[in-house]
Amino acid sequence: MSSIAELEKKIKILESELERERSKNERGRQKIAHMSSEVVDTNPYSRLMALKRMGIVDNYERIRDFAVAVVGVGGVGSVAAEMLTRCGIGKLLLFDYDKVELANMNRLFYQPHQAGLSKVEAAERTLKEINPDVEFEIYNYNITTVDNFQHFMDRISKGGLKECTPVDLVLSCVDNFEARMAINTACNELGQKWIESGVSENAVSGHIQFIIPGETSCFACAPPLVVATHTDEKTLKREGVCAASLPTTMAIVAGFLVQNTLKYLLHFGNVAYYLGYNALEDFFPTMVMKPNPQCDDNYCRQQQAEFQKREAAKPKQVVEERKEEAVTHDDNDWGIELVSETTEEESRLAEGDTPHLTEGVKFAYTKPVQSAQNDSGVTVEKTDQSLEELMQQMKGL
Amino acid sequence: MSSIAELEKKIKILESELERERSKNERGRQKIAHMSSEVVDTNPYSRLMALKRMGIVDNYERIRDFAVAVVGVGGVGSVAAEMLTRCGIGKLLLFDYDKVELANMNRLFYQPHQAGLSKVEAAERTLKEINPDVEFEIYNYNITTVDNFQHFMDRISKGGLKECTPVDLVLSCVDNFEARMAINTACNELGQKWIESGVSENAVSGHIQFIIPGETSCFACAPPLVVATHTDEKTLKREGVCAASLPTTMAIVAGFLVQNTLKYLLHFGNVAYYLGYNALEDFFPTMVMKPNPQCDDNYCRQQQAEFQKREAAKPKQVVEERKEEAVTHDDNDWGIELVSETTEEESRLAEGDTPHLTEGVKFAYTKPVQSAQNDSGVTVEKTDQSLEELMQQMKGL
């Protein structure tokens, strides 16, 4: 039996221990109301605002006016969300239905102590500690089910920073075609611009692709074989076999994705339509893909018709003048230029082995001299075989 | 005055609160003795070992046999160290004398609650939580002072995984020329291979460069203007002005750096000699620079002579055969190939405006059609002006 004095002593010890543990968990920084350029060690925005003085960005603080949706917060999406958070984006909407596992530790962002938490919850906690100025909406669900898809559409079209405005951009960081098609369907219907990203199963290549409904090829315009043939992806995955991944390739693809996002939102540099990365050869293909007039997606064809109408309504002279320099869209308020990086000679040489693609789809890049290894491609354009030959091969599997 | 029952109740509450706070601070995972390929959610190495089944790497588990030194753990170095840690590298040696500040929060890795800690200490804590299998040596000092430089040389030459063996690679992630020259001096004397990296002050370009003493251009072979003219860097920095930086560019450069490290250590793909990144135009120059026979560094000239001797001692026939395919070094046990990515026509066109460089230095890339903005370059090769013109301009500042 303890005396009151002993018990009170024990309470004091416990209280001080509790305080110490709590202080360890006291993380993060205070909110900052105004983005300042002041060069002091305590200003988390000084090196970003310096982009103005360096002549790169006119109005960096505008970053706070934008809302971006990140669909899939795995190896690419979580790093992309962290980059945007550290850049001081206004709002992030995160979608994922997966949990953090130790098997994810070969990519940046998640840490072993988060194993078991839902990815969106773990991500929000870390990101809020890093930058409490960013607003978050998180959804721990699969966007491809009917109910969730409706809710997803709703948040994309109404989840912007101002009430009932759409988000400014959707970033696709998912790891399967079903989810990509869901994002594609939603964005075509809403006329929502988005950037698709992907990393190959062998971990050594990846890409980003900017999709503007009606203006550039959507995901259904030139679908991957597995989508074109209506094959169930799950049947392609074998038990006990997992895709390889590297933190390097995923961070580089996330870097390209967010760099393109910043260039688009803040109007600097040339926004890329397609940027690929082949790690084995350090090859970076760029290209432009026009939409397919026979696209399976009704909303894509509708967006194409509307885009054509807008183009036709423009004063002719301006269109002609621009044609002489480069193919530039007239409502191009963010400076994208459709300039091919290949010479005519290269294009001619490259045409010999272009795959048979859906009508209306055009290539604007050449293969490297030493052709890339045949990646288990997220992109279709690397094969020399016809769709028929590939389908034959697939059936043989 | 409280009763014993009340006090005991209070103790129980305090104890449970303490347990909860402590569990929050219980982070990380247990050590793993053997790298397994098993595909289970609890295996942090499954997606890396999958590189073997995918045919990319023959022997991924060899990663544990390597020690890498990272000099400078700021925006690029900390991310590079995290990537190597997640890849399961055997040992990391980290060098930095700086403290974490809130002003660093616009780059990946450090978090606000670490402000005030030394960068190497903060980095080691986080990295050990992420992967306790990695061995660490951290040094919180400036490598450029006389005493520290000797110690730095000692750790590079004796800090490998086996006792008194050199590290396998040095990664330079520093932000000033003085530190780069110190690493260069050490590596030339030791014949130590290293990869230099850099990001421009305007945050939108960067590069990596693989330096093999005697075989490729060292940092002193074609020094940046500020080094060539023996200008004190500090005189170039103005009060209250800071360089811009972006998490995107820095993560991409760190990704290139570690990807090249993995390709070199694990023998896959083509190791890059030089890979540049221009974010505004998505332009990625590659080139090869031969060492300068008139290099200011004695050890560089000595390493060149030894390399020439080794080359001359090789059977002639083999050398000639290889010359016909591509310029490949004979003791090339890790597959680097010196293949120009430019056509002869492009080279001829590009030659018109190459800068006047030190004798013995050669270019192997072309400029993009729309020339890049004039970055406050870490590299000299982007200017159209002669050394004399630039020195004139500098004096005018």
CSV table of N, CA, C and O in Angstrom, one decimal, chain A residues 2 4 11 17-18 21-22 24-25 27 39 41-44 47 53 83 86 101-103 105-113 129-130 240 242-245 248-249 251-252 255 258-259 263 268 270 272 275 277 279-280 282 284, chain B residues 2 4 7 11 17-18 21-22 24-25 27 39 41-44 47 53 83 86 101-103 105-113 129-130 240 242-245 248-249 251-252 255 258-259 263 268 270 272 277 279-280 282 284:
chain,number,residue,atom,x,y,z
A,2,SER,N,0.6,2.2,-0.9
A,2,SER,CA,1.4,3.4,-1.1
A,2,SER,C,0.9,4.5,-0.3
A,2,SER,O,-0.4,4.7,-0.1
A,4,ILE,N,0.2,8.6,0.2
A,4,ILE,CA,-0.1,9.7,-0.7
A,4,ILE,C,1.1,10.4,-1.2
A,4,ILE,O,1.2,10.7,-2.4
A,11,ILE,N,3.1,10.4,-9.7
A,11,ILE,CA,2.4,11.3,-10.7
A,11,ILE,C,3.3,12.3,-11.3
A,11,ILE,O,3.3,12.5,-12.5
A,17,GLU,N,7.5,12.6,-17.8
A,17,GLU,CA,7.8,11.6,-18.9
A,17,GLU,C,6.8,11.9,-20.1
A,17,GLU,O,7.2,11.8,-21.2
A,18,LEU,N,5.5,12.1,-19.7
A,18,LEU,CA,4.5,12.3,-20.7
A,18,LEU,C,4.8,13.6,-21.5
A,18,LEU,O,4.7,13.6,-22.8
A,21,GLU,N,7.6,12.8,-24.0
A,21,GLU,CA,7.2,12.0,-25.2
A,21,GLU,C,6.3,12.9,-26.1
A,21,GLU,O,6.4,12.8,-27.3
A,22,ARG,N,5.5,13.7,-25.4
A,22,ARG,CA,4.6,14.6,-26.3
A,22,ARG,C,5.4,15.6,-27.1
A,22,ARG,O,5.1,15.9,-28.2
A,24,LYS,N,8.3,15.1,-28.3
A,24,LYS,CA,8.9,14.4,-29.4
A,24,LYS,C,7.9,14.4,-30.6
A,24,LYS,O,8.3,14.4,-31.7
A,25,ASN,N,6.6,14.2,-30.2
A,25,ASN,CA,5.6,14.1,-31.2
A,25,ASN,C,5.1,15.5,-31.7
A,25,ASN,O,4.2,15.6,-32.6
A,27,ARG,N,5.4,18.0,-33.9
A,27,ARG,CA,6.1,18.2,-35.1
A,27,ARG,C,5.5,19.3,-36.0
A,27,ARG,O,4.5,19.9,-35.7
A,39,VAL,N,14.6,36.7,-47.4
A,39,VAL,CA,15.7,35.7,-47.3
A,39,VAL,C,16.2,35.5,-45.9
A,39,VAL,O,17.1,36.1,-45.4
A,41,ASP,N,16.4,32.2,-42.7
A,41,ASP,CA,16.4,30.7,-42.5
A,41,ASP,C,15.1,30.2,-42.2
A,41,ASP,O,14.8,29.0,-42.3
A,42,THR,N,14.2,31.0,-41.6
A,42,THR,CA,12.9,30.5,-41.1
A,42,THR,C,11.8,30.6,-42.1
A,42,THR,O,10.7,30.2,-41.8
A,43,ASN,N,12.1,31.1,-43.3
A,43,ASN,CA,11.1,31.2,-44.4
A,43,ASN,C,11.1,30.0,-45.3
A,43,ASN,O,12.0,29.9,-46.2
A,44,PRO,N,10.1,29.2,-45.2
A,44,PRO,CA,10.1,28.0,-46.1
A,44,PRO,C,9.8,28.3,-47.6
A,44,PRO,O,10.0,27.4,-48.4
A,47,ARG,N,13.2,30.2,-51.2
A,47,ARG,CA,13.9,29.6,-52.4
A,47,ARG,C,12.9,29.4,-53.6
A,47,ARG,O,13.4,29.2,-54.7
A,53,ARG,N,12.8,36.5,-58.9
A,53,ARG,CA,14.0,37.3,-59.1
A,53,ARG,C,14.9,36.7,-60.2
A,53,ARG,O,15.6,37.5,-60.9
A,83,MET,N,6.0,16.9,-53.5
A,83,MET,CA,6.6,18.0,-54.2
A,83,MET,C,5.6,19.2,-54.2
A,83,MET,O,6.0,20.3,-54.0
A,86,ARG,N,5.4,20.8,-50.8
A,86,ARG,CA,6.6,21.7,-50.5
A,86,ARG,C,6.6,22.9,-51.4
A,86,ARG,O,7.2,23.9,-51.0
A,101,GLU,N,2.5,-0.8,-47.0
A,101,GLU,CA,3.1,-2.1,-46.6
A,101,GLU,C,4.6,-1.9,-46.6
A,101,GLU,O,5.1,-1.1,-47.3
A,102,LEU,N,5.3,-2.8,-45.9
A,102,LEU,CA,6.7,-2.8,-45.9
A,102,LEU,C,7.3,-3.0,-47.3
A,102,LEU,O,8.3,-2.5,-47.7
A,103,ALA,N,6.5,-3.7,-48.1
A,103,ALA,CA,6.9,-4.0,-49.5
A,103,ALA,C,6.9,-2.7,-50.4
A,103,ALA,O,7.5,-2.7,-51.5
A,105,MET,N,8.5,0.0,-49.3
A,105,MET,CA,9.7,0.8,-48.7
A,105,MET,C,10.8,1.0,-49.7
A,105,MET,O,11.7,1.7,-49.4
A,106,ASN,N,10.7,0.4,-50.9
A,106,ASN,CA,11.8,0.6,-51.9
A,106,ASN,C,11.5,1.8,-52.7
A,106,ASN,O,12.2,2.1,-53.7
A,107,ARG,N,10.4,2.5,-52.4
A,107,ARG,CA,10.1,3.8,-53.1
A,107,ARG,C,10.2,4.9,-52.0
A,107,ARG,O,10.1,4.6,-50.8
A,108,LEU,N,10.4,6.2,-52.4
A,108,LEU,CA,10.4,7.3,-51.5
A,108,LEU,C,9.1,7.5,-50.8
A,108,LEU,O,8.1,6.9,-51.1
A,109,PHE,N,9.0,8.3,-49.8
A,109,PHE,CA,7.9,8.8,-49.1
A,109,PHE,C,7.4,8.0,-47.8
A,109,PHE,O,7.6,8.5,-46.7
A,110,TYR,N,6.8,6.8,-48.0
A,110,TYR,CA,6.2,6.2,-46.8
A,110,TYR,C,7.4,5.6,-46.0
A,110,TYR,O,8.4,5.2,-46.5
A,111,GLN,N,7.1,5.5,-44.7
A,111,GLN,CA,8.1,4.9,-43.7
A,111,GLN,C,7.6,3.7,-43.0
A,111,GLN,O,6.3,3.5,-42.9
A,112,PRO,N,8.5,2.8,-42.6
A,112,PRO,CA,8.0,1.6,-42.0
A,112,PRO,C,7.0,1.7,-40.9
A,112,PRO,O,6.1,0.9,-40.8
A,113,HIS,N,7.1,2.8,-40.1
A,113,HIS,CA,6.1,2.9,-39.0
A,113,HIS,C,4.7,3.2,-39.4
A,113,HIS,O,3.8,3.1,-38.6
A,129,GLU,N,2.4,17.9,-41.7
A,129,GLU,CA,3.5,18.2,-40.9
A,129,GLU,C,4.5,19.0,-41.7
A,129,GLU,O,5.1,20.0,-41.2
A,130,ILE,N,4.7,18.6,-43.0
A,130,ILE,CA,5.7,19.3,-43.9
A,130,ILE,C,5.2,20.7,-44.2
A,130,ILE,O,6.0,21.7,-44.2
A,240,GLY,N,2.2,-14.7,-57.0
A,240,GLY,CA,3.6,-14.7,-56.4
A,240,GLY,C,4.6,-14.0,-57.3
A,240,GLY,O,5.8,-14.0,-57.0
A,242,CYS,N,5.7,-10.3,-58.7
A,242,CYS,CA,5.4,-8.9,-58.6
A,242,CYS,C,6.3,-8.1,-59.5
A,242,CYS,O,7.3,-8.5,-59.9
A,243,ALA,N,5.8,-6.9,-59.8
A,243,ALA,CA,6.5,-5.9,-60.7
A,243,ALA,C,7.7,-5.4,-59.9
A,243,ALA,O,7.7,-5.3,-58.7
A,244,ALA,N,8.8,-5.1,-60.7
A,244,ALA,CA,9.9,-4.5,-60.0
A,244,ALA,C,9.7,-3.0,-59.9
A,244,ALA,O,8.9,-2.4,-60.7
A,245,SER,N,10.3,-2.3,-59.0
A,245,SER,CA,10.3,-0.9,-59.0
A,245,SER,C,11.5,-0.3,-58.3
A,245,SER,O,12.2,-1.0,-57.5
A,248,THR,N,14.5,5.5,-57.8
A,248,THR,CA,15.1,6.5,-58.8
A,248,THR,C,14.1,6.8,-59.9
A,248,THR,O,13.7,7.9,-60.1
A,249,THR,N,13.6,5.7,-60.6
A,249,THR,CA,12.7,5.9,-61.8
A,249,THR,C,11.5,6.6,-61.3
A,249,THR,O,10.9,7.5,-62.0
A,251,ALA,N,10.9,8.5,-58.7
A,251,ALA,CA,11.1,9.9,-58.3
A,251,ALA,C,11.3,10.8,-59.6
A,251,ALA,O,10.9,12.0,-59.6
A,252,ILE,N,12.0,10.2,-60.6
A,252,ILE,CA,12.2,11.0,-61.8
A,252,ILE,C,10.9,11.2,-62.5
A,252,ILE,O,10.6,12.4,-63.0
A,255,GLY,N,9.0,13.7,-60.7
A,255,GLY,CA,9.6,15.0,-60.9
A,255,GLY,C,9.2,15.6,-62.2
A,255,GLY,O,8.8,16.8,-62.3
A,258,VAL,N,5.4,16.8,-61.8
A,258,VAL,CA,5.2,18.0,-61.1
A,258,VAL,C,5.9,19.2,-61.8
A,258,VAL,O,5.3,20.3,-61.8
A,259,GLN,N,7.0,18.9,-62.4
A,259,GLN,CA,7.6,20.0,-63.2
A,259,GLN,C,6.7,20.5,-64.3
A,259,GLN,O,6.5,21.7,-64.5
A,263,LYS,N,5.0,24.2,-64.7
A,263,LYS,CA,5.1,24.9,-65.9
A,263,LYS,C,3.7,25.3,-66.4
A,263,LYS,O,3.5,26.4,-66.9
A,268,PHE,N,5.5,28.9,-67.3
A,268,PHE,CA,6.9,29.1,-67.6
A,268,PHE,C,7.4,27.9,-68.4
A,268,PHE,O,6.8,26.8,-68.3
A,270,ASN,N,8.3,25.4,-71.7
A,270,ASN,CA,7.4,24.7,-72.6
A,270,ASN,C,6.8,23.5,-71.9
A,270,ASN,O,7.5,22.6,-71.5
A,272,ALA,N,5.3,20.0,-71.6
A,272,ALA,CA,5.4,18.8,-72.5
A,272,ALA,C,4.1,18.1,-72.7
A,272,ALA,O,3.3,18.0,-71.8
A,275,LEU,N,6.5,13.0,-72.4
A,275,LEU,CA,8.0,12.9,-72.1
A,275,LEU,C,8.2,11.5,-71.6
A,275,LEU,O,7.6,11.1,-70.5
A,277,TYR,N,11.0,8.3,-70.4
A,277,TYR,CA,12.3,8.1,-69.8
A,277,TYR,C,12.7,6.7,-69.9
A,277,TYR,O,12.0,5.8,-69.5
A,279,ALA,N,15.7,4.5,-68.7
A,279,ALA,CA,16.8,4.6,-67.8
A,279,ALA,C,18.1,3.9,-68.3
A,279,ALA,O,19.2,4.3,-68.1
A,280,LEU,N,17.9,2.8,-69.1
A,280,LEU,CA,19.1,2.0,-69.5
A,280,LEU,C,19.9,2.8,-70.5
A,280,LEU,O,21.1,2.6,-70.5
A,282,ASP,N,19.4,6.3,-71.1
A,282,ASP,CA,19.2,7.7,-70.9
A,282,ASP,C,18.6,8.4,-72.1
A,282,ASP,O,19.2,9.4,-72.7
A,284,PHE,N,15.1,10.1,-73.8
A,284,PHE,CA,14.0,10.8,-73.4
A,284,PHE,C,13.1,11.2,-74.5
A,284,PHE,O,13.1,12.4,-75.0
B,2,SER,N,-6.2,15.1,-2.2
B,2,SER,CA,-6.8,14.0,-2.9
B,2,SER,C,-6.7,12.7,-2.1
B,2,SER,O,-5.8,12.5,-1.3
B,4,ILE,N,-6.3,8.5,-1.9
B,4,ILE,CA,-5.5,7.5,-2.6
B,4,ILE,C,-6.2,6.9,-3.8
B,4,ILE,O,-5.5,6.8,-4.9
B,7,LEU,N,-5.8,9.4,-6.6
B,7,LEU,CA,-4.5,9.5,-7.1
B,7,LEU,C,-4.1,8.3,-8.0
B,7,LEU,O,-3.5,8.4,-9.0
B,11,ILE,N,-3.0,8.1,-11.9
B,11,ILE,CA,-1.8,7.4,-12.3
B,11,ILE,C,-2.1,6.5,-13.5
B,11,ILE,O,-1.4,6.4,-14.5
B,17,GLU,N,-1.8,7.2,-21.2
B,17,GLU,CA,-1.5,8.3,-22.1
B,17,GLU,C,0.0,8.1,-22.5
B,17,GLU,O,0.4,8.3,-23.7
B,18,LEU,N,0.8,7.8,-21.5
B,18,LEU,CA,2.3,7.7,-21.8
B,18,LEU,C,2.5,6.5,-22.8
B,18,LEU,O,3.3,6.7,-23.7
B,21,GLU,N,1.6,7.8,-26.3
B,21,GLU,CA,2.6,8.7,-26.9
B,21,GLU,C,3.9,7.9,-27.2
B,21,GLU,O,4.5,8.1,-28.3
B,22,ARG,N,4.3,6.9,-26.4
B,22,ARG,CA,5.5,6.1,-26.7
B,22,ARG,C,5.3,5.3,-27.9
B,22,ARG,O,6.2,5.2,-28.7
B,24,LYS,N,3.6,6.0,-30.4
B,24,LYS,CA,3.7,6.9,-31.6
B,24,LYS,C,5.2,7.1,-32.0
B,24,LYS,O,5.5,7.3,-33.1
B,25,ASN,N,6.0,7.1,-31.0
B,25,ASN,CA,7.5,7.3,-31.2
B,25,ASN,C,8.2,6.0,-31.5
B,25,ASN,O,9.4,6.0,-31.8
B,27,ARG,N,9.2,3.7,-33.9
B,27,ARG,CA,9.2,3.8,-35.4
B,27,ARG,C,10.1,2.7,-35.9
B,27,ARG,O,10.9,2.1,-35.2
B,39,VAL,N,7.6,-12.7,-52.4
B,39,VAL,CA,6.6,-11.7,-52.7
B,39,VAL,C,5.5,-11.7,-51.6
B,39,VAL,O,4.5,-12.4,-51.7
B,41,ASP,N,3.8,-8.9,-48.5
B,41,ASP,CA,3.7,-7.4,-48.1
B,41,ASP,C,4.7,-7.0,-47.1
B,41,ASP,O,5.0,-5.8,-47.0
B,42,THR,N,5.3,-7.9,-46.3
B,42,THR,CA,6.2,-7.5,-45.3
B,42,THR,C,7.7,-7.5,-45.7
B,42,THR,O,8.5,-7.2,-44.9
B,43,ASN,N,7.9,-7.8,-47.0
B,43,ASN,CA,9.3,-7.9,-47.5
B,43,ASN,C,9.7,-6.6,-48.2
B,43,ASN,O,9.2,-6.3,-49.3
B,44,PRO,N,10.5,-5.7,-47.5
B,44,PRO,CA,10.8,-4.4,-48.2
B,44,PRO,C,11.7,-4.5,-49.4
B,44,PRO,O,12.0,-3.5,-50.1
B,47,ARG,N,10.4,-5.9,-54.3
B,47,ARG,CA,10.2,-5.2,-55.6
B,47,ARG,C,11.6,-4.8,-56.2
B,47,ARG,O,11.7,-4.5,-57.4
B,53,ARG,N,14.2,-11.2,-61.9
B,53,ARG,CA,13.3,-11.9,-62.7
B,53,ARG,C,12.9,-11.2,-64.0
B,53,ARG,O,12.6,-11.7,-65.0
B,83,MET,N,17.4,7.4,-51.5
B,83,MET,CA,17.2,6.4,-52.6
B,83,MET,C,18.1,5.2,-52.3
B,83,MET,O,17.7,4.0,-52.4
B,86,ARG,N,16.9,3.1,-49.4
B,86,ARG,CA,15.8,2.3,-49.7
B,86,ARG,C,16.2,1.1,-50.7
B,86,ARG,O,15.5,0.1,-50.7
B,101,GLU,N,17.2,24.0,-41.8
B,101,GLU,CA,16.5,25.2,-41.6
B,101,GLU,C,15.1,25.1,-42.3
B,101,GLU,O,15.0,24.3,-43.2
B,102,LEU,N,14.2,25.9,-41.8
B,102,LEU,CA,12.9,25.9,-42.5
B,102,LEU,C,13.0,26.3,-44.0
B,102,LEU,O,12.2,25.9,-44.8
B,103,ALA,N,14.0,27.1,-44.3
B,103,ALA,CA,14.3,27.6,-45.6
B,103,ALA,C,14.6,26.4,-46.6
B,103,ALA,O,14.6,26.6,-47.8
B,105,MET,N,12.8,23.6,-46.6
B,105,MET,CA,11.6,22.8,-46.8
B,105,MET,C,11.0,22.8,-48.1
B,105,MET,O,10.0,22.0,-48.4
B,106,ASN,N,11.5,23.6,-49.1
B,106,ASN,CA,11.0,23.5,-50.5
B,106,ASN,C,11.7,22.4,-51.2
B,106,ASN,O,11.4,22.2,-52.4
B,107,ARG,N,12.5,21.6,-50.6
B,107,ARG,CA,13.1,20.4,-51.2
B,107,ARG,C,12.6,19.2,-50.5
B,107,ARG,O,12.2,19.3,-49.3
B,108,LEU,N,12.7,18.0,-51.1
B,108,LEU,CA,12.3,16.8,-50.4
B,108,LEU,C,13.2,16.5,-49.2
B,108,LEU,O,14.2,17.1,-49.0
B,109,PHE,N,12.8,15.5,-48.4
B,109,PHE,CA,13.6,14.9,-47.3
B,109,PHE,C,13.4,15.5,-45.9
B,109,PHE,O,12.8,14.9,-45.1
B,110,TYR,N,14.0,16.6,-45.7
B,110,TYR,CA,14.0,17.1,-44.3
B,110,TYR,C,12.6,17.6,-43.9
B,110,TYR,O,11.8,18.1,-44.8
B,111,GLN,N,12.2,17.6,-42.6
B,111,GLN,CA,10.9,18.0,-42.2
B,111,GLN,C,11.1,19.1,-41.2
B,111,GLN,O,12.1,19.2,-40.5
B,112,PRO,N,10.0,20.0,-41.0
B,112,PRO,CA,10.1,21.1,-40.2
B,112,PRO,C,10.6,20.8,-38.7
B,112,PRO,O,11.4,21.6,-38.1
B,113,HIS,N,10.2,19.6,-38.2
B,113,HIS,CA,10.6,19.3,-36.8
B,113,HIS,C,12.1,19.1,-36.6
B,113,HIS,O,12.6,19.0,-35.5
B,129,GLU,N,15.6,4.8,-39.6
B,129,GLU,CA,14.2,4.4,-39.4
B,129,GLU,C,13.7,3.7,-40.7
B,129,GLU,O,13.0,2.7,-40.6
B,130,ILE,N,14.1,4.2,-41.8
B,130,ILE,CA,13.6,3.7,-43.1
B,130,ILE,C,14.2,2.3,-43.4
B,130,ILE,O,13.6,1.4,-43.8
B,240,GLY,N,21.3,39.1,-48.9
B,240,GLY,CA,19.9,39.1,-49.0
B,240,GLY,C,19.4,38.5,-50.3
B,240,GLY,O,18.2,38.4,-50.6
B,242,CYS,N,19.2,35.0,-52.5
B,242,CYS,CA,19.4,33.6,-52.4
B,242,CYS,C,19.0,32.9,-53.7
B,242,CYS,O,18.3,33.4,-54.5
B,243,ALA,N,19.7,31.8,-54.0
B,243,ALA,CA,19.4,31.0,-55.2
B,243,ALA,C,18.0,30.4,-55.1
B,243,ALA,O,17.5,30.1,-54.0
B,244,ALA,N,17.4,30.2,-56.2
B,244,ALA,CA,16.1,29.5,-56.3
B,244,ALA,C,16.3,28.0,-56.3
B,244,ALA,O,17.4,27.6,-56.7
B,245,SER,N,15.4,27.3,-55.8
B,245,SER,CA,15.4,25.8,-55.9
B,245,SER,C,14.0,25.2,-56.0
B,245,SER,O,13.1,25.8,-55.4
B,248,THR,N,11.3,19.5,-57.6
B,248,THR,CA,11.3,18.7,-58.8
B,248,THR,C,12.7,18.5,-59.4
B,248,THR,O,13.1,17.4,-59.6
B,249,THR,N,13.3,19.6,-59.8
B,249,THR,CA,14.6,19.6,-60.4
B,249,THR,C,15.6,18.8,-59.5
B,249,THR,O,16.4,18.0,-60.0
B,251,ALA,N,15.1,16.5,-57.2
B,251,ALA,CA,14.8,15.1,-57.1
B,251,ALA,C,15.1,14.4,-58.5
B,251,ALA,O,15.6,13.2,-58.5
B,252,ILE,N,14.9,15.1,-59.6
B,252,ILE,CA,15.3,14.5,-60.9
B,252,ILE,C,16.8,14.3,-61.0
B,252,ILE,O,17.3,13.2,-61.4
B,255,GLY,N,17.8,11.5,-58.8
B,255,GLY,CA,17.3,10.3,-59.5
B,255,GLY,C,18.3,9.9,-60.5
B,255,GLY,O,18.7,8.7,-60.6
B,258,VAL,N,21.6,8.6,-58.7
B,258,VAL,CA,21.5,7.3,-58.1
B,258,VAL,C,21.2,6.2,-59.2
B,258,VAL,O,21.8,5.1,-59.1
B,259,GLN,N,20.5,6.5,-60.2
B,259,GLN,CA,20.3,5.6,-61.3
B,259,GLN,C,21.6,5.2,-61.9
B,259,GLN,O,21.9,4.1,-62.1
B,263,LYS,N,23.5,1.6,-62.0
B,263,LYS,CA,23.9,1.0,-63.3
B,263,LYS,C,25.4,0.6,-63.2
B,263,LYS,O,25.8,-0.4,-63.7
B,268,PHE,N,24.3,-2.8,-65.2
B,268,PHE,CA,23.1,-2.9,-66.1
B,268,PHE,C,23.0,-1.6,-66.9
B,268,PHE,O,23.4,-0.5,-66.4
B,270,ASN,N,23.5,1.4,-69.8
B,270,ASN,CA,24.7,2.2,-70.2
B,270,ASN,C,24.9,3.3,-69.2
B,270,ASN,O,24.1,4.1,-68.9
B,272,ALA,N,26.1,6.7,-67.8
B,272,ALA,CA,26.3,8.0,-68.4
B,272,ALA,C,27.5,8.7,-68.0
B,272,ALA,O,27.9,8.6,-66.8
B,277,TYR,N,20.0,18.2,-67.7
B,277,TYR,CA,18.6,18.4,-67.6
B,277,TYR,C,18.2,19.8,-67.7
B,277,TYR,O,18.6,20.6,-66.9
B,279,ALA,N,14.9,21.9,-67.7
B,279,ALA,CA,13.5,21.7,-67.4
B,279,ALA,C,12.6,22.6,-68.3
B,279,ALA,O,11.5,22.1,-68.6
B,280,LEU,N,13.1,23.7,-68.7
B,280,LEU,CA,12.2,24.6,-69.5
B,280,LEU,C,11.8,24.0,-70.8
B,280,LEU,O,10.7,24.1,-71.3
B,282,ASP,N,12.7,20.5,-71.6
B,282,ASP,CA,12.8,19.1,-71.5
B,282,ASP,C,13.9,18.6,-72.5
B,282,ASP,O,13.7,17.7,-73.3
B,284,PHE,N,17.9,17.0,-72.7
B,284,PHE,CA,18.7,16.2,-71.9
B,284,PHE,C,20.1,15.9,-72.6
B,284,PHE,O,20.2,14.9,-73.2
